[in-house]
Coordinates of C-alpha atoms in Angstrom, one line a residue:
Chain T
X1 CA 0.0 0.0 0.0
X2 CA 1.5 3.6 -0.7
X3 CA 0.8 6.7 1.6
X4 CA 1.5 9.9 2.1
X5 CA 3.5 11.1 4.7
X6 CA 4.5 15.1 6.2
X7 CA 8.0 14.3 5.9
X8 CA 7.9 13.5 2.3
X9 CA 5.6 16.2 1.3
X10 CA 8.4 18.6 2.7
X11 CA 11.3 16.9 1.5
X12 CA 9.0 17.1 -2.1
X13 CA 9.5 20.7 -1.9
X14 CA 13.3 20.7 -1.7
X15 CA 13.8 18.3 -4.7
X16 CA 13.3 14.7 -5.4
X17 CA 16.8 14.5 -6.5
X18 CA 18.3 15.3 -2.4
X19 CA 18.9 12.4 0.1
X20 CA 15.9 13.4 2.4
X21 CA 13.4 12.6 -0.5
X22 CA 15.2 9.4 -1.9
X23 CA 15.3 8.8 1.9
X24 CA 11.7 8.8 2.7
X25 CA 10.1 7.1 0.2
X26 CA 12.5 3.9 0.2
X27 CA 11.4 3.0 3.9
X28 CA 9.2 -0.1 3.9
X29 CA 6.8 -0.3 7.1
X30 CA 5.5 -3.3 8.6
X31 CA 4.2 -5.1 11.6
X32 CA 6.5 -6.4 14.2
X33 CA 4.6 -9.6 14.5
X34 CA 5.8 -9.9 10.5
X35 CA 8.9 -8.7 11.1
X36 CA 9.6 -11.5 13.9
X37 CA 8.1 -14.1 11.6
X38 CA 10.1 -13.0 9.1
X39 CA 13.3 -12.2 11.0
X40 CA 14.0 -8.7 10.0
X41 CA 16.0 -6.5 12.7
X42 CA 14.6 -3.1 12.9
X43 CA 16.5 -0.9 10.2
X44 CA 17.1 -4.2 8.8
X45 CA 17.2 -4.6 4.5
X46 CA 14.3 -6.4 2.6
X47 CA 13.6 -7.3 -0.9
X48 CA 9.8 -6.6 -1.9
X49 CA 9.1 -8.5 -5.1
X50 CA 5.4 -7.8 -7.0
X51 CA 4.5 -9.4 -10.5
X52 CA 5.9 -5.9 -11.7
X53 CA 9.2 -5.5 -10.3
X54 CA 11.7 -5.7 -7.4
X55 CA 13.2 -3.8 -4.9
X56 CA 15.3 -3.7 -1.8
X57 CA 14.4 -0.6 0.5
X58 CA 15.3 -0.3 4.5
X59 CA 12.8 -1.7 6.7
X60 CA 10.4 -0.2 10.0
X61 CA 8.4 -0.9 12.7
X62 CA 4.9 0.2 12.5
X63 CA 1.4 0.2 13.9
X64 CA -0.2 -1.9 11.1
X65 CA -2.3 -4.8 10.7
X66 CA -0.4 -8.5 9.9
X67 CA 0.4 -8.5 6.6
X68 CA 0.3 -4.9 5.4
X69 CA 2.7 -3.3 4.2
X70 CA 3.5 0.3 3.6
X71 CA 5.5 2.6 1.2
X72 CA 5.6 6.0 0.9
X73 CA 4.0 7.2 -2.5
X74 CA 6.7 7.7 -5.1
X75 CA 9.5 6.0 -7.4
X76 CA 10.6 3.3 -5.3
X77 CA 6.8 2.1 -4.5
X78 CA 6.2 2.6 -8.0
X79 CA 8.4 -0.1 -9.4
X80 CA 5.9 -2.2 -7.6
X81 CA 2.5 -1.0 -8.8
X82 CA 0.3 -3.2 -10.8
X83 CA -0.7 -0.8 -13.8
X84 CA -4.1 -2.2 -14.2
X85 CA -7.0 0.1 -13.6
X86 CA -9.7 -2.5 -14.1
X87 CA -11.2 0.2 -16.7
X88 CA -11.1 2.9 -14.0
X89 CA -7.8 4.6 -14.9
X90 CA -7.0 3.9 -11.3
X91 CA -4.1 1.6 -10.8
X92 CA -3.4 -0.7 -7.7
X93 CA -1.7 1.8 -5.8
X94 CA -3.1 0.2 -2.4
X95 CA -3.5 -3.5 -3.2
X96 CA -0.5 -4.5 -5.2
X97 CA 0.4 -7.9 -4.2
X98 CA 4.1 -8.4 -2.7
X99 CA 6.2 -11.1 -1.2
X100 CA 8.7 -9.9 1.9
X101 CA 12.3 -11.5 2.7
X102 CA 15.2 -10.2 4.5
X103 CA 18.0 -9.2 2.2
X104 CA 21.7 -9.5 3.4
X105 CA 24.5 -7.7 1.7
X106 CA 23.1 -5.6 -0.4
Chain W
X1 CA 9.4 40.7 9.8
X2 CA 11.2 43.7 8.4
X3 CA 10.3 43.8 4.5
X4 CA 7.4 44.5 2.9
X5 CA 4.2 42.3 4.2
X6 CA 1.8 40.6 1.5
X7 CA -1.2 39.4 3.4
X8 CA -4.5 37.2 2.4
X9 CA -1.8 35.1 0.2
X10 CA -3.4 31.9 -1.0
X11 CA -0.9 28.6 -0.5
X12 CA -1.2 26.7 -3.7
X13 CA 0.6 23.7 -2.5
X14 CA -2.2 21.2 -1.7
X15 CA -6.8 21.3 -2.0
X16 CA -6.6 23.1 1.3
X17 CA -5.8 26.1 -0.6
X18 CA -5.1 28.1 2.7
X19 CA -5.7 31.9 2.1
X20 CA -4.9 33.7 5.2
X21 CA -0.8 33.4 4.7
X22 CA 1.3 36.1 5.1
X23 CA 4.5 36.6 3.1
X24 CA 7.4 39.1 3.6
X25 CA 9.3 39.9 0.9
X26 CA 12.5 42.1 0.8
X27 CA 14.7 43.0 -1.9
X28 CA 12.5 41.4 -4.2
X29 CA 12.4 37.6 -2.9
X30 CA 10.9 35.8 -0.2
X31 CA 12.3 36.2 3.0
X32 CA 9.8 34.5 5.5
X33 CA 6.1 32.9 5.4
X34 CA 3.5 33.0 8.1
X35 CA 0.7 30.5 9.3
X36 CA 1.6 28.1 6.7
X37 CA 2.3 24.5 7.1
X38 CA 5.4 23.2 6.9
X39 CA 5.1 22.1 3.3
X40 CA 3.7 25.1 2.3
X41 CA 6.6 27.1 3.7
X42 CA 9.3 24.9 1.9
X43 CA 7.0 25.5 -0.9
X44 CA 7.5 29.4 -0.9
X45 CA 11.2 29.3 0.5
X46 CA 12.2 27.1 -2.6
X47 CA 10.6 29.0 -5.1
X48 CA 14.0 30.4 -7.2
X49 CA 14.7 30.9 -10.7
X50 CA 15.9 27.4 -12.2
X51 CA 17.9 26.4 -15.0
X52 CA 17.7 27.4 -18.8
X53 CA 15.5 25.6 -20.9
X54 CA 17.1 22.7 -22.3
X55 CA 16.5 19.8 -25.9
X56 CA 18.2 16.7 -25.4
X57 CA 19.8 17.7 -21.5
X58 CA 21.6 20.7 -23.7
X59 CA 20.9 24.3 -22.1
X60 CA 18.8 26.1 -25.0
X61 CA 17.0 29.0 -25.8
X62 CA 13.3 29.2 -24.6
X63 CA 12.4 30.0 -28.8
X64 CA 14.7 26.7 -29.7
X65 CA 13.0 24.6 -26.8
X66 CA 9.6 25.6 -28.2
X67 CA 10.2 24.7 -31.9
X68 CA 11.6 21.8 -30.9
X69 CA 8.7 21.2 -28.5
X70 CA 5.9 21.8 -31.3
X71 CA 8.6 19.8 -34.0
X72 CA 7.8 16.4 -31.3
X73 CA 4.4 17.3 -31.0
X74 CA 3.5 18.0 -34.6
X75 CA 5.7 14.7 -35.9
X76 CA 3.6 12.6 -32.8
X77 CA 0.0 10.3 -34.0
X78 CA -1.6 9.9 -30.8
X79 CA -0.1 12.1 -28.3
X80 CA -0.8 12.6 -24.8
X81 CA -0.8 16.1 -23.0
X82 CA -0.7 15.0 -18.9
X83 CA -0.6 16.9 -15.7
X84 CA -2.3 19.9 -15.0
X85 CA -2.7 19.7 -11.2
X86 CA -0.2 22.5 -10.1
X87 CA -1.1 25.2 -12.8
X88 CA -3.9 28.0 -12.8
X89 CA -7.5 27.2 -14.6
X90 CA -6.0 29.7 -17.1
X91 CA -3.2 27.5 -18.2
X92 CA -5.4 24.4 -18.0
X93 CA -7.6 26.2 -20.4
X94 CA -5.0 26.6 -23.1
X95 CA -3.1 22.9 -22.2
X96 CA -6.8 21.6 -23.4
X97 CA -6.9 23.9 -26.6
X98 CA -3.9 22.8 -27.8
X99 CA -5.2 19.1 -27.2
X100 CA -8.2 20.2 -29.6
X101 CA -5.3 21.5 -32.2
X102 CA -3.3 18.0 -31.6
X103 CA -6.2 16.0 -31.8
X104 CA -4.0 14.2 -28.3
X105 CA -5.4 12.7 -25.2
X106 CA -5.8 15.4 -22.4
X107 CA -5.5 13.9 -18.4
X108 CA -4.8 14.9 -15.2
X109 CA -3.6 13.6 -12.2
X110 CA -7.1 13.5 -11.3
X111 CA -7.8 9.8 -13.0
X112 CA -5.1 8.0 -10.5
X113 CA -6.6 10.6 -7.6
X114 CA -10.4 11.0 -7.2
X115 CA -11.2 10.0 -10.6
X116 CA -13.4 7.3 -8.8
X117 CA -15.0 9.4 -7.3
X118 CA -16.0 11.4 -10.1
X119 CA -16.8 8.8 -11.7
X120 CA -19.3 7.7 -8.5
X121 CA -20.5 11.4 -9.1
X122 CA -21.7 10.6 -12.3
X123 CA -23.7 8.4 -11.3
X124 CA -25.1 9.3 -7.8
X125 CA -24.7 12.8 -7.5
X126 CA -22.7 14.6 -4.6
X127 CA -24.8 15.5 -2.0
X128 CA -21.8 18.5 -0.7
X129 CA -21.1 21.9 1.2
X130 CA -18.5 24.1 0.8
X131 CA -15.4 23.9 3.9
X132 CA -17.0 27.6 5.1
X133 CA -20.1 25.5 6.2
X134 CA -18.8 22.7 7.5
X135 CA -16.6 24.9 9.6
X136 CA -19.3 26.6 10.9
X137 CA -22.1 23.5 10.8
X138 CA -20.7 20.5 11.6
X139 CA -21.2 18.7 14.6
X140 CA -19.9 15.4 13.3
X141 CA -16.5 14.9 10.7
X142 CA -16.2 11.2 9.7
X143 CA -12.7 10.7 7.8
X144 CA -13.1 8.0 5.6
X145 CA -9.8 6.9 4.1
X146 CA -8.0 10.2 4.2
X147 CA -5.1 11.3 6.5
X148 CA -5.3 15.7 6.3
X149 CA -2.8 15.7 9.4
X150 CA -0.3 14.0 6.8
X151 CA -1.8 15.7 3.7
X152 CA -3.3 18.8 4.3
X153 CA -1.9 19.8 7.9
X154 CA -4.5 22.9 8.3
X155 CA -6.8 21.4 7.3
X156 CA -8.1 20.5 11.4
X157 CA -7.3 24.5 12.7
X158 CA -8.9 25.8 9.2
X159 CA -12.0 23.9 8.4
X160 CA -13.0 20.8 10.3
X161 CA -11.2 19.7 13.4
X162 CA -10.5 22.3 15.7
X163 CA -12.3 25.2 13.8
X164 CA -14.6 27.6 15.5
X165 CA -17.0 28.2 13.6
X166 CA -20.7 29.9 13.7
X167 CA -22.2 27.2 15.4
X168 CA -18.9 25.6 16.5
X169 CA -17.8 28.2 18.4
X170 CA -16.2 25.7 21.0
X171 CA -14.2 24.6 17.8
X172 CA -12.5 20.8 18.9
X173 CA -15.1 20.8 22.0
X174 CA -18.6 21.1 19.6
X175 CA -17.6 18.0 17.2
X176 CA -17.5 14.5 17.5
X177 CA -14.3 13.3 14.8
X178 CA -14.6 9.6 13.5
X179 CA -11.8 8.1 11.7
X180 CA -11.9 4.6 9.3
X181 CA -8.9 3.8 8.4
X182 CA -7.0 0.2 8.0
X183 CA -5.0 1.8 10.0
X184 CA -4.1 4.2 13.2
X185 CA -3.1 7.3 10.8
X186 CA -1.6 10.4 12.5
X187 CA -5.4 11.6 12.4
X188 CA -6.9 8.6 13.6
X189 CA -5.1 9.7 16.8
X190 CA -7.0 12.7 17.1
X191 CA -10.3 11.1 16.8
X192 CA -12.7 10.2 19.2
X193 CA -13.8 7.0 17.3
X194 CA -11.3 5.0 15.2
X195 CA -12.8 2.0 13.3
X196 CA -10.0 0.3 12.1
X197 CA -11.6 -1.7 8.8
X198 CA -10.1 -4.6 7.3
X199 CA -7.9 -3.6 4.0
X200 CA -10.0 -3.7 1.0
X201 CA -13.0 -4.6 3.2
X202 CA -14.4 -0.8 2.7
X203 CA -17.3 -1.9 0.3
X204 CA -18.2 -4.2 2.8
X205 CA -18.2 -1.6 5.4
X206 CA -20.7 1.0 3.4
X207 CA -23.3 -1.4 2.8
X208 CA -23.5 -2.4 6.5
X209 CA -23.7 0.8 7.6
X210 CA -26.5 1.6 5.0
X211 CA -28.4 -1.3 6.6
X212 CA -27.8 -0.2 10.4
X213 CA -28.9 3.5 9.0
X214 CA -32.2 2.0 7.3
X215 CA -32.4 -0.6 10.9
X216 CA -31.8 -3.4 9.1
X217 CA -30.2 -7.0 11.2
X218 CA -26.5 -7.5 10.1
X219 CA -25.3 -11.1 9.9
X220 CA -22.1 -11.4 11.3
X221 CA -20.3 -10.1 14.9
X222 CA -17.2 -8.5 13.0
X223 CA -17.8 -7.3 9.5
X224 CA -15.0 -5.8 7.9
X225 CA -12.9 -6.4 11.1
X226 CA -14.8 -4.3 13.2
X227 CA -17.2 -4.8 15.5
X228 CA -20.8 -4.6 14.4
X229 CA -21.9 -2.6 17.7
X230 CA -19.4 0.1 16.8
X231 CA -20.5 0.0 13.0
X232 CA -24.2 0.8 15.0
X233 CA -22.6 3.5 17.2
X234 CA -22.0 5.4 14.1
X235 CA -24.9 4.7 12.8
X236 CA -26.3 6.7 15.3
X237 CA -23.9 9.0 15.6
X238 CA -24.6 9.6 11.8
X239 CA -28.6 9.5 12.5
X240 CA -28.3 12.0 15.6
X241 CA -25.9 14.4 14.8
X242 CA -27.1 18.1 14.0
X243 CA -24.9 18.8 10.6
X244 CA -22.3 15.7 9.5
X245 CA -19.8 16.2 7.1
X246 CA -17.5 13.4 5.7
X247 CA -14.2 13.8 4.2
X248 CA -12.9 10.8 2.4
X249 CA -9.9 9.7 0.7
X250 CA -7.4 7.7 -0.9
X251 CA -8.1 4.8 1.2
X252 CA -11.2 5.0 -0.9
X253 CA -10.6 5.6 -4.3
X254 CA -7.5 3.1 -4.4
X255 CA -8.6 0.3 -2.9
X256 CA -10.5 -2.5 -3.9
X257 CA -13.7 -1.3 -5.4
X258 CA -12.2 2.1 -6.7
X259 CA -15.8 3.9 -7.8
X260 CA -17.5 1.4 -6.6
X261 CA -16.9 2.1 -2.8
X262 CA -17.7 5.9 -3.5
X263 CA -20.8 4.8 -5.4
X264 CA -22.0 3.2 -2.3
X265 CA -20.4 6.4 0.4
X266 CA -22.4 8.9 -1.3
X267 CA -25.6 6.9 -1.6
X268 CA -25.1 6.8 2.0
X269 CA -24.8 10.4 2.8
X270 CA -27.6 10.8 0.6
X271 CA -29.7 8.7 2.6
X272 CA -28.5 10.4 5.6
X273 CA -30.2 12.9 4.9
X274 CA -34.1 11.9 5.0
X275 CA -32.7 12.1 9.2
X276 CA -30.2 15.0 9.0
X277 CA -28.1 17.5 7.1
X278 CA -25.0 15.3 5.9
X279 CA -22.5 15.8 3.4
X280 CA -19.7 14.5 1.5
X281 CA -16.7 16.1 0.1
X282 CA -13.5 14.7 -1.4
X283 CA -10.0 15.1 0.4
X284 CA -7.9 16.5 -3.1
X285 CA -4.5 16.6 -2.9
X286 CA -2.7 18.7 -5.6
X287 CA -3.3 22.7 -5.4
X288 CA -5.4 23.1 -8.2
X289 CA -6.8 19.0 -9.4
X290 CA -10.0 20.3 -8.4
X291 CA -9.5 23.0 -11.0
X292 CA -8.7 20.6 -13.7
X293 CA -11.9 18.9 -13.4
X294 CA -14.1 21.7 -13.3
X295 CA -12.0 23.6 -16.1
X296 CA -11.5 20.1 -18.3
X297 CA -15.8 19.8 -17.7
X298 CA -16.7 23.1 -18.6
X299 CA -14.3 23.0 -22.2
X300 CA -15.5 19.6 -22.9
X301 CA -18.1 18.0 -20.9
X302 CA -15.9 15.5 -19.5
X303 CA -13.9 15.6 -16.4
X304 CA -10.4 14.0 -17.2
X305 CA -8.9 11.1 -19.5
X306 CA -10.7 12.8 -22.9
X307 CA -9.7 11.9 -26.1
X308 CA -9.8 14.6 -29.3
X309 CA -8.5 12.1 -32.1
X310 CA -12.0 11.6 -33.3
X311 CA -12.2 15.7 -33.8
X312 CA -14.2 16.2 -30.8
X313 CA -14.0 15.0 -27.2
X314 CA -14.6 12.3 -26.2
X315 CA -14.6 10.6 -22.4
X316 CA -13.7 6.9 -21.4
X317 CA -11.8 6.1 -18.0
X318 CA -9.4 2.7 -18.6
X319 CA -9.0 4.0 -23.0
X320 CA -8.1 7.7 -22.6
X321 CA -6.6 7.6 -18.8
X322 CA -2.8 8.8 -18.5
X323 CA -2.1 5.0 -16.3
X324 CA -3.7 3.1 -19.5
X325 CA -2.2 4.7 -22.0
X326 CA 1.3 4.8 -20.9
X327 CA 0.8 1.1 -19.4
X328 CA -0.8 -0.2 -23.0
X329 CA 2.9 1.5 -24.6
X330 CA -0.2 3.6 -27.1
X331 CA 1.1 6.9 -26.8
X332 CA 4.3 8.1 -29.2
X333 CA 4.5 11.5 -27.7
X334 CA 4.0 13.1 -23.9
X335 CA 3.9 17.1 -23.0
X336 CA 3.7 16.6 -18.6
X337 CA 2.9 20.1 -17.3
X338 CA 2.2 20.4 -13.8
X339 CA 2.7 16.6 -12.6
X340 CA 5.8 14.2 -12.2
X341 CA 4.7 11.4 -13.6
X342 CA 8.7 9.7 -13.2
X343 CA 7.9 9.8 -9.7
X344 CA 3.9 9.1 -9.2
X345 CA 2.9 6.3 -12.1
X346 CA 3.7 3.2 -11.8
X347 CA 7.0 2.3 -13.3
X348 CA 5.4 0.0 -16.1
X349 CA 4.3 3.5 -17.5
X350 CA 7.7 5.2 -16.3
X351 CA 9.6 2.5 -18.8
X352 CA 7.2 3.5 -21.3
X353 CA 7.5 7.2 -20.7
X354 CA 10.9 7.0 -21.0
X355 CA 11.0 5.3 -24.7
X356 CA 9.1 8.4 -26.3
X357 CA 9.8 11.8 -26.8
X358 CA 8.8 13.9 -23.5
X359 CA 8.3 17.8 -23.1
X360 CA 8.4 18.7 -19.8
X361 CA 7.3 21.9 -18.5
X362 CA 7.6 22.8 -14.6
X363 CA 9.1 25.3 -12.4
X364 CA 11.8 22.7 -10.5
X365 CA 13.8 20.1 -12.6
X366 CA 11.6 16.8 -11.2
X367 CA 12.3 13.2 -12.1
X368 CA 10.2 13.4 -15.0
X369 CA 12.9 16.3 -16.5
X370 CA 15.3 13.5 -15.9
X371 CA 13.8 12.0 -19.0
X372 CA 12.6 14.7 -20.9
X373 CA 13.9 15.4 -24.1
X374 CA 12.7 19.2 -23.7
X375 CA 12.3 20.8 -20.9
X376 CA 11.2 24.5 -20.1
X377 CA 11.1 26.4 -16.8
X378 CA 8.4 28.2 -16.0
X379 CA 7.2 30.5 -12.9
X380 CA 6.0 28.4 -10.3
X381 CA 2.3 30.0 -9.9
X382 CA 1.2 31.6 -6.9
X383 CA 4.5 32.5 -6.1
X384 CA 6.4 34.5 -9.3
X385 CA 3.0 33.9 -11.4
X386 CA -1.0 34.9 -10.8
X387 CA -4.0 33.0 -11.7
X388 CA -7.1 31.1 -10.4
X389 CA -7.2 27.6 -8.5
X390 CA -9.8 25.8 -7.4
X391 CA -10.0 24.7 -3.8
X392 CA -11.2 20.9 -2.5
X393 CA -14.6 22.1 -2.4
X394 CA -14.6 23.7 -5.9
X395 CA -14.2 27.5 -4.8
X396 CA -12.2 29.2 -6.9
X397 CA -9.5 31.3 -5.3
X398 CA -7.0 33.9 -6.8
X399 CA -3.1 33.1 -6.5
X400 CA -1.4 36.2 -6.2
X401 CA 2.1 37.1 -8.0
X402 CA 4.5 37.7 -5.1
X403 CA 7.6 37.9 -6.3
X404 CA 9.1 37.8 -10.6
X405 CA 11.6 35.1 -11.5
X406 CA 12.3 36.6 -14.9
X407 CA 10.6 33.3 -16.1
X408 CA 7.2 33.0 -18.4
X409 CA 4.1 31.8 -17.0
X410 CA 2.4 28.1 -17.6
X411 CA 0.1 29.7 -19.6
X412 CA 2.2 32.1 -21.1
X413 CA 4.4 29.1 -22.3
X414 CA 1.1 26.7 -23.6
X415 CA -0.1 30.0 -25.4
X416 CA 2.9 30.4 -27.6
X417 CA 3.3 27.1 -27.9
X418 CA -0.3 26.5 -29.3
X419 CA 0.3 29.7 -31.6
X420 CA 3.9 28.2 -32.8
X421 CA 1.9 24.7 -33.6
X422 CA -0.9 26.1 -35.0
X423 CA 0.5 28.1 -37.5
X424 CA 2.6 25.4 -38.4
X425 CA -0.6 23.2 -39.3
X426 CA -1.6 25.9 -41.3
X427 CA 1.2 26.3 -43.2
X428 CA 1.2 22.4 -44.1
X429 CA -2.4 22.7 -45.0
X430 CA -1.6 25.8 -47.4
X431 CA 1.0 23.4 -49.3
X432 CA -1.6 20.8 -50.6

């Protein structure tokens, strides 16, 4: 799921180019029951795989339901996005399929 | 503050459209903001003159960029013009005359925003106030799927939360604040109610409360993860209250059920109101996406994703949308103005975007100029250029001009652009 966050809205303003933007919005949240199940120390690297691409962003502690995951709106999430709008021009930014797993190395 | 004070300045960074900022300005640039949000300042502060206009990552003159601009648009057969959610109704006005010219698609960010909702419109109606009446009305604000203390951070002191209004004059104290969410959002912490919904369950969630609102048995002890007393609390919180206002969101229009979860929220409100005054309004994001819809509308009867290939516009969401298009690999050619779609699409359409020719026309260089074979600076409006945006609730406001960048306007650049394009179409058609 993608969201919007203070943070990034502010860093928007000083350039998507600077570290504080590129930053933000490559910060995967999660549940801590998940990220004991999946043994992921906090600040700990993950690599988030949908049917439209792959990433490996940093990793957080959140206040979300098993199973939910959250990315800040932007390039990173984006890779991930299914395109399809079902006819609606309105793709899957909140319920793009993704498989989680810790990431060492990288 | 020592310079000279601008007061009533309108903030053009998000729906809110907050118009009580005031702006110092000395030696003619910005030297400090008041009673914006923290966005909104950064907004102002950043505001500078930017590079030179540039074909192929080359600096250029702004006459070269826009021959070359008009040479990609001219040479393209189904282009797409794409933004329009940052510039003044004026500009929006000319980007959709020169799709006319083009023949090209014309969208906004609208279609991967509240385009649901619009499209729910359609068919239901909107049962809706303006913010100045629900800041002095409402008893009850239900946020459905929408996160202003994230989003729109005055939007609480200005017009719902915490606002005294004529009949609020307690402000926080004379309102009851719900929050659904799937899950406990920086605003949800403000509420006094927070139904935490199962993701993708809101559809779910709407019709039970219809059936609680009409007193109808609900099977089930938990639908949509919640519990169905508290679905019936607010119910009757929804039944009793004096003047109810919902503000909904994201969490709506992107999940599962897109238009059709809005369908079913504003047949609610609708219904609400055979018991009370209730209304809905729409949480918009981008300074002036409201403005694109009404503007897009009121040129061609259709509200974003239109298509003038057949001569004349025509409308279909999933065919003429800005996600479809790019995703489908149909478009050859792509003018953004006032969006970053490098940064906001999703990267199936990025890939695509990046394997045609792309005019990009912005005040800052965004990801999207990353890719752009042209690209020309322009006066970021409501800072170094006047016009007219439309706020969340579809009031239009004057932008003022604070401060002059030596740069052209959005509409300024469309205009001549249009001309340049134009009279280039006429000169092929006087040679056959």
């Amino acid at each position: 799921m993608t969201v919007r966050s203070l943070k990034q809205g502010v860093s928007v303003a000083r350039g998507k180019q600077a570290p504080e933007y590129q930053e933000t919005v490559a910060v995967l949240e999660m549940a801590r029951e998940d990220m004991g199940r999946l043994g992921i120390a906090p600040g700990g690297r993950v690599r988030v795989r949908s049917l439209h691409g792959e990433i490996v962003v940093a990793c957080r502690e959140a206040d979300l339901p098993g199973g939910l995951f959250c990315l800040a709106m932007g390039p990173v999430a984006n890779r991930l996005v299914d395109p399809d709008t079902g006819g609606s021009g309105m793709p899957a930014f909140k319920s793009t399929a993704v498989s989680v797993e810790p990431c060492t190395g990288e | 503050m020592r310079g000279v004070v601008v007061g009533d300045v309108v903030c053009t960074f998000c729906g809110s459209l907050c118009d009580d900022l005031e702006v110092e300005l000395e030696g003619g640039s910005i030297r400090g903001v008041r009673r914006a949000c923290a966005v909104g300042r950064a907004k102002f502060l950043a505001a500078r003159d930017t590079a030179s206009p540039s074909i192929n990552g080359q600096p250029a003159s702004p006459e070269a960029a826009l021959e070359e601009a008009a040479r990609l648009l001219l040479r393209a057969g189904y282009p797409l013009i794409y933004g329009l959610s940052t510039i003044p109704a004026e500009a929006q006005k000319e980007a959709i005359a020169l799709a006319e010219l083009l023949g090209a698609n014309i969208d906004s960010t609208s279609s991967h925003c509240h385009g649901p909702s619009t499209m729910a419109r359609q068919q239901t109606g909107l049962p809706t106030c303006s913010l100045g009446e629900a800041k002095n009305r409402a008893d009850l604000v239900v946020f459905w799927g929408s996160n202003p203390a994230e989003s729109s951070p005055r939007h609480f002191v200005r017009y719902s939360v915490g606002a005294r209004g004529l009949l609020t004059p307690q402000g926080r104290k004379d309102r009851t604040v719900v929050v659904v969410d799937v899950r406990p959002t920086a605003t949800a912490r403000l509420a006094d109610e927070f139904l935490q919904i199962a993701p993708g369950q809101d559809y779910e969630a709407l019709t039970v409360l219809r059936a609680l609102v009409k007193g109808v048995a609900v099977e089930g002890r938990h639908p949509a993860g919640v519990p169905v007393e508290r679905w019936a609390r607010l119910a009757e919180l929804m039944k009793k209250c004096r003047y109810g206002a919902v503000f909904f969101g994201m969490g709506l229009t992107m999940s599962r059920g897109r238009e059709a979860n809005l369908e079913l929220l504003l047949t609610l409100v609708k219904e609400l109101n055979a018991y009370t005054r209730f209304h809905a309004l729409p949480m918009r994001g981008h300074g002036n996406v409201a403005g694109s819809e009404n503007v897009l509308a009121w040129q061609t009867g259709f509200p974003f994703g239109v298509n003038f290939s057949a001569g004349y516009p025509r409308f279909n969401p999933g065919e003429f949308t800005a996600v479809d298009l790019l995703a489908r690999g149909e478009v050859d050619a792509c003018l953004v103005i006032g969006a970053d779609p490098a940064a906001h699409l999703p990267g199936t359409c990025v890939r695509h975007l990046a394997s045609i020719p792309v005019i990009v026309i912005d005040p800052h260089p965004n990801l999207t100029a990353s890719l752009a074979r042209v690209t020309i600076p322009v006066a970021p409006a409501g800072v170094a250029a006047a016009g007219t945006f439309y706020r969340m609730d579809n009031v239009p406001l004057r932008a003022k001009k604070l401060v002059d960048l030596g740069l052209p306007s959005d509409e300024e650049v469309l205009r001549r652009l249009r001309e340049r394009i134009a009279r280039a179409e006429d000169r092929q058609r006087s040679h056959y």
